[in-house]
């Protein structure tokens, strides 16, 4: 039996208007009622839906998350969203350094660490993403890439802050492709991440950190992934978009 409580978060990416998000969340909270004793759950809709669904989640055991935030407090940063803006809407978690942000919007480990520090100082709980590309995996570079990303992305984080931070291991080649890392492949990297966390923050902290797996997690593969020693939850994209499928995935994860 694992000591850590599983944490599953849905990353909706650029999907759903506020009205569509409200509809999905209303259905979801009914389907997962009573499960929050066994598992931590969150949904991370686009910014434009946060305000609408925040009241629908109150008291349901499903937390609200955002997909990004600025590393600045306020000011002349057109298009950016601050921690204070998220907190006011009841946001608890924030995804930082998703591979799509790294790949398409040039986010570096340095920026990711600044955002994570900023989120933590403001009282948000970061979900920091790391993951190798197919080329890196095939070139035998998975360990070195993950090591560098993790160290860079967590630079300046204290052990106390690390306890509030979730890591999401998301191999880029498995995101949205239908190709999941096998449970053994994922476990191998999760164990590496736990070892790096031990070196950086000490064993007591590392043993408590939630390490999610992400990349084509579905209702039918959730159970075998969660059975692995160091896989403590999932960051779910496509399969988190409908209430039926996402609730089935959550149920399978704890079955
Ligand atoms: P996917 O996305 O579940 O659609 O592969 C996961 C993610 O990018 O967080």
Short mmCIF file of C-alpha atoms and ligand atoms in Angstrom, two decimals:
data_model
loop_
_atom_site.label_atom_id
_atom_site.label_comp_id
_atom_site.label_asym_id
_atom_site.label_seq_id
_atom_site.Cartn_x
_atom_site.Cartn_y
_atom_site.Cartn_z
CA UNK A 1 0.00 0.00 0.00
CA UNK A 2 1.33 3.42 -0.97
CA UNK A 3 1.69 6.06 1.73
CA UNK A 4 1.15 8.94 -0.64
CA UNK A 5 -2.42 9.89 -1.56
CA UNK A 6 -2.90 9.76 -5.33
CA UNK A 7 -3.47 13.05 -7.12
CA UNK A 8 -5.14 13.18 -10.52
CA UNK A 9 -5.49 16.46 -12.36
CA UNK A 10 -7.20 17.14 -15.67
CA UNK A 11 -5.35 19.51 -18.00
CA UNK A 12 -7.94 20.75 -20.46
CA UNK A 13 -5.43 22.78 -22.49
CA UNK A 14 -7.14 25.14 -24.95
CA UNK A 15 -10.46 23.34 -24.86
CA UNK A 16 -13.92 24.33 -23.64
CA UNK A 17 -15.62 27.68 -23.38
CA UNK A 18 -16.77 28.75 -19.93
CA UNK A 19 -20.26 27.38 -20.62
CA UNK A 20 -18.90 24.03 -21.80
CA UNK A 21 -16.60 23.86 -18.78
CA UNK A 22 -19.50 24.50 -16.41
CA UNK A 23 -21.52 21.73 -18.02
CA UNK A 24 -18.66 19.24 -17.75
CA UNK A 25 -17.87 20.13 -14.13
CA UNK A 26 -21.50 19.84 -13.04
CA UNK A 27 -21.56 16.31 -14.40
CA UNK A 28 -18.13 15.39 -13.06
CA UNK A 29 -18.70 16.38 -9.44
CA UNK A 30 -21.72 14.06 -9.24
CA UNK A 31 -19.77 11.17 -10.66
CA UNK A 32 -16.84 11.51 -8.26
CA UNK A 33 -18.85 12.33 -5.15
CA UNK A 34 -17.35 10.78 -2.03
CA UNK A 35 -14.02 9.87 -3.65
CA UNK A 36 -11.99 12.71 -2.18
CA UNK A 37 -11.17 10.68 0.95
CA UNK A 38 -9.26 8.27 -1.28
CA UNK A 39 -7.82 10.54 -3.95
CA UNK A 40 -6.99 14.18 -4.57
CA UNK A 41 -8.59 15.53 -7.74
CA UNK A 42 -8.36 18.76 -9.72
CA UNK A 43 -9.40 20.22 -13.05
CA UNK A 44 -7.33 22.85 -14.86
CA UNK A 45 -9.54 24.65 -17.37
CA UNK A 46 -8.55 27.61 -19.53
CA UNK A 47 -8.32 30.94 -17.63
CA UNK A 48 -11.62 32.12 -19.12
CA UNK A 49 -13.55 29.30 -17.42
CA UNK A 50 -12.05 29.62 -13.92
CA UNK A 51 -14.51 32.17 -12.61
CA UNK A 52 -17.52 30.23 -13.88
CA UNK A 53 -16.60 26.85 -12.48
CA UNK A 54 -15.00 27.90 -9.21
CA UNK A 55 -18.35 28.07 -7.33
CA UNK A 56 -19.43 24.74 -8.86
CA UNK A 57 -16.42 23.02 -7.28
CA UNK A 58 -16.80 24.40 -3.75
CA UNK A 59 -17.11 21.63 -1.21
CA UNK A 60 -16.96 18.89 -3.87
CA UNK A 61 -13.45 17.58 -3.23
CA UNK A 62 -12.40 18.54 -6.77
CA UNK A 63 -9.89 21.40 -6.65
CA UNK A 64 -9.42 24.14 -9.19
CA UNK A 65 -6.15 24.50 -11.10
CA UNK A 66 -4.79 26.83 -13.77
CA UNK A 67 -2.51 25.97 -16.68
CA UNK A 68 0.06 28.73 -16.34
CA UNK A 69 0.85 31.97 -14.54
CA UNK A 70 3.19 34.92 -14.88
CA UNK A 71 6.45 35.08 -12.94
CA UNK A 72 5.68 38.75 -12.33
CA UNK A 73 3.33 40.22 -9.71
CA UNK A 74 1.60 42.83 -11.88
CA UNK A 75 2.29 45.53 -14.42
CA UNK A 76 2.85 46.05 -18.12
CA UNK A 77 2.90 42.41 -19.26
CA UNK A 78 0.26 42.20 -21.97
CA UNK A 79 -1.57 38.90 -22.06
CA UNK A 80 -0.20 37.58 -18.77
CA UNK A 81 -2.13 36.35 -15.72
CA UNK A 82 -0.88 36.90 -12.17
CA UNK A 83 -0.94 34.71 -9.10
CA UNK A 84 -3.23 37.18 -7.30
CA UNK A 85 -5.75 36.98 -10.15
CA UNK A 86 -5.80 33.19 -9.88
CA UNK A 87 -6.04 33.14 -6.10
CA UNK A 88 -9.00 35.48 -6.13
CA UNK A 89 -10.90 32.95 -8.25
CA UNK A 90 -10.25 30.10 -5.86
CA UNK A 91 -7.40 28.49 -7.81
CA UNK A 92 -5.28 26.10 -5.74
CA UNK A 93 -2.94 24.39 -8.22
CA UNK A 94 -1.06 25.72 -11.20
CA UNK A 95 0.62 23.72 -13.96
CA UNK A 96 4.08 25.12 -14.73
CA UNK A 97 6.45 24.29 -17.57
CA UNK A 98 4.17 21.96 -19.49
CA UNK A 99 6.04 20.62 -22.52
CA UNK A 100 3.70 22.54 -24.82
CA UNK A 101 4.73 25.78 -23.07
CA UNK A 102 8.37 24.76 -23.32
CA UNK A 103 8.09 23.69 -26.97
CA UNK A 104 5.78 26.34 -28.47
CA UNK A 105 6.33 29.33 -26.18
CA UNK A 106 10.00 28.97 -25.41
CA UNK A 107 9.74 28.42 -21.66
CA UNK A 108 13.11 27.48 -20.19
CA UNK A 109 13.99 25.71 -16.96
CA UNK A 110 15.04 29.08 -15.59
CA UNK A 111 11.65 30.63 -16.30
CA UNK A 112 9.89 27.55 -14.94
CA UNK A 113 11.79 27.85 -11.66
CA UNK A 114 10.93 31.55 -11.41
CA UNK A 115 7.26 30.79 -11.98
CA UNK A 116 7.33 27.97 -9.43
CA UNK A 117 8.99 30.18 -6.81
CA UNK A 118 6.52 32.93 -7.50
CA UNK A 119 3.52 30.61 -7.31
CA UNK A 120 4.70 29.17 -4.00
CA UNK A 121 5.35 32.57 -2.47
CA UNK A 122 1.83 33.59 -3.44
CA UNK A 123 0.27 30.46 -1.92
CA UNK A 124 -0.41 28.43 -5.06
CA UNK A 125 0.63 24.78 -5.39
CA UNK A 126 2.70 24.20 -8.53
CA UNK A 127 2.61 21.13 -10.74
CA UNK A 128 6.03 21.29 -12.40
CA UNK A 129 6.32 19.30 -15.63
CA UNK A 130 9.38 17.57 -17.03
CA UNK A 131 9.77 15.09 -19.88
CA UNK A 132 12.05 13.98 -22.71
CA UNK A 133 11.35 14.03 -26.44
CA UNK A 134 11.35 10.91 -28.61
CA UNK A 135 14.70 11.89 -30.07
CA UNK A 136 16.19 12.28 -26.61
CA UNK A 137 14.81 8.92 -25.50
CA UNK A 138 16.06 7.15 -28.61
CA UNK A 139 19.43 8.82 -28.18
CA UNK A 140 19.74 7.34 -24.69
CA UNK A 141 19.52 10.76 -23.09
CA UNK A 142 16.38 10.36 -20.96
CA UNK A 143 18.21 10.37 -17.61
CA UNK A 144 20.43 13.33 -18.39
CA UNK A 145 17.54 15.38 -19.82
CA UNK A 146 15.27 14.69 -16.85
CA UNK A 147 18.08 15.39 -14.39
CA UNK A 148 18.89 18.75 -15.98
CA UNK A 149 15.23 19.76 -16.33
CA UNK A 150 14.35 18.82 -12.79
CA UNK A 151 17.36 20.56 -11.23
CA UNK A 152 16.86 23.67 -13.37
CA UNK A 153 13.12 23.84 -12.85
CA UNK A 154 13.41 23.48 -9.07
CA UNK A 155 16.36 25.86 -8.62
CA UNK A 156 15.94 27.94 -5.49
CA UNK A 157 13.02 25.89 -4.12
CA UNK A 158 13.36 25.13 -0.40
CA UNK A 159 12.55 21.72 1.13
CA UNK A 160 9.38 23.19 2.68
CA UNK A 161 8.31 24.52 -0.70
CA UNK A 162 9.07 21.18 -2.31
CA UNK A 163 6.50 19.56 -0.04
CA UNK A 164 3.87 21.77 -1.67
CA UNK A 165 5.06 21.03 -5.20
CA UNK A 166 3.91 18.20 -7.45
CA UNK A 167 6.12 16.88 -10.25
CA UNK A 168 4.52 15.66 -13.47
CA UNK A 169 6.68 13.36 -15.58
CA UNK A 170 5.32 13.65 -19.09
CA UNK A 171 7.36 12.08 -21.88
CA UNK A 172 6.74 14.38 -24.82
CA UNK A 173 6.37 11.44 -27.20
CA UNK A 174 3.45 10.11 -25.16
CA UNK A 175 1.41 13.33 -24.98
CA UNK A 176 -1.71 13.26 -27.11
CA UNK A 177 -0.24 10.51 -29.28
CA UNK A 178 -2.04 7.52 -27.81
CA UNK A 179 1.41 6.06 -27.00
CA UNK A 180 1.69 5.62 -23.25
CA UNK A 181 4.99 4.88 -21.62
CA UNK A 182 4.74 1.33 -20.32
CA UNK A 183 4.29 1.19 -16.54
CA UNK A 184 7.90 -0.05 -16.28
CA UNK A 185 9.27 2.72 -18.49
CA UNK A 186 7.40 5.32 -16.44
CA UNK A 187 8.41 3.79 -13.11
CA UNK A 188 12.07 3.86 -14.13
CA UNK A 189 11.94 7.64 -14.64
CA UNK A 190 9.77 8.21 -11.56
CA UNK A 191 12.34 6.37 -9.46
CA UNK A 192 15.08 8.54 -10.96
CA UNK A 193 13.07 11.66 -10.10
CA UNK A 194 12.54 10.44 -6.53
CA UNK A 195 16.28 9.83 -6.22
CA UNK A 196 17.09 13.32 -7.53
CA UNK A 197 14.58 14.80 -5.07
CA UNK A 198 16.29 12.84 -2.29
CA UNK A 199 19.67 14.30 -3.28
CA UNK A 200 18.26 17.82 -3.50
CA UNK A 201 15.82 17.96 -0.58
CA UNK A 202 16.49 14.92 1.61
CA UNK A 203 14.73 11.58 1.91
CA UNK A 204 11.94 12.69 4.24
CA UNK A 205 10.81 15.31 1.72
CA UNK A 206 11.35 13.15 -1.38
CA UNK A 207 9.22 10.35 0.08
CA UNK A 208 6.27 12.71 0.39
CA UNK A 209 6.39 14.41 -3.01
CA UNK A 210 3.66 13.44 -5.44
CA UNK A 211 5.04 12.46 -8.84
CA UNK A 212 2.32 12.29 -11.48
CA UNK A 213 2.67 10.52 -14.80
CA UNK A 214 1.22 12.19 -17.89
CA UNK A 215 0.92 11.13 -21.51
CA UNK A 216 -2.10 9.32 -22.92
CA UNK A 217 -3.39 8.17 -19.53
CA UNK A 218 -6.86 6.65 -20.05
CA UNK A 219 -9.44 4.83 -17.97
CA UNK A 220 -8.08 1.51 -19.18
CA UNK A 221 -4.40 2.05 -18.35
CA UNK A 222 -4.74 4.10 -15.14
CA UNK A 223 -4.77 1.14 -12.78
CA UNK A 224 -1.57 -0.50 -13.98
CA UNK A 225 0.30 2.81 -14.01
CA UNK A 226 -0.84 3.70 -10.47
CA UNK A 227 0.22 0.26 -9.25
CA UNK A 228 3.85 1.27 -9.67
CA UNK A 229 5.79 2.24 -6.58
CA UNK A 230 6.69 5.79 -7.53
CA UNK A 231 3.69 6.76 -9.66
CA UNK A 232 1.41 8.79 -7.44
CA UNK A 233 -1.19 10.12 -9.80
CA UNK A 234 -1.66 11.48 -13.28
CA UNK A 235 -1.84 14.67 -15.27
CA UNK A 236 -4.47 13.85 -17.86
CA UNK A 237 -5.12 15.75 -21.08
CA UNK A 238 -7.52 14.31 -23.66
CA UNK A 239 -9.13 11.79 -21.32
CA UNK A 240 -10.06 14.51 -18.82
CA UNK A 241 -12.37 16.35 -21.19
CA UNK A 242 -15.53 14.36 -20.61
CA UNK A 243 -17.09 13.63 -17.25
CA UNK A 244 -17.85 9.98 -17.97
CA UNK A 245 -14.33 9.08 -19.11
CA UNK A 246 -12.50 11.16 -16.52
CA UNK A 247 -14.54 9.82 -13.62
CA UNK A 248 -13.98 6.27 -14.87
CA UNK A 249 -10.25 6.95 -15.02
CA UNK A 250 -10.28 8.28 -11.44
CA UNK A 251 -12.24 5.26 -10.20
CA UNK A 252 -9.89 2.84 -11.95
CA UNK A 253 -6.88 4.60 -10.48
CA UNK A 254 -8.01 3.80 -6.95
CA UNK A 255 -9.47 0.37 -7.66
P1 LIG B 1 -2.70 13.60 -22.91
O1 LIG B 1 -2.01 14.94 -22.33
O2 LIG B 1 -3.32 12.90 -21.71
O3 LIG B 1 -3.74 14.10 -23.87
O4 LIG B 1 -1.65 12.80 -23.55
C1 LIG B 1 -1.35 14.94 -21.10
C2 LIG B 1 -0.78 16.30 -20.84
O5 LIG B 1 -0.24 16.92 -21.76
O6 LIG B 1 -0.84 16.82 -19.69
#
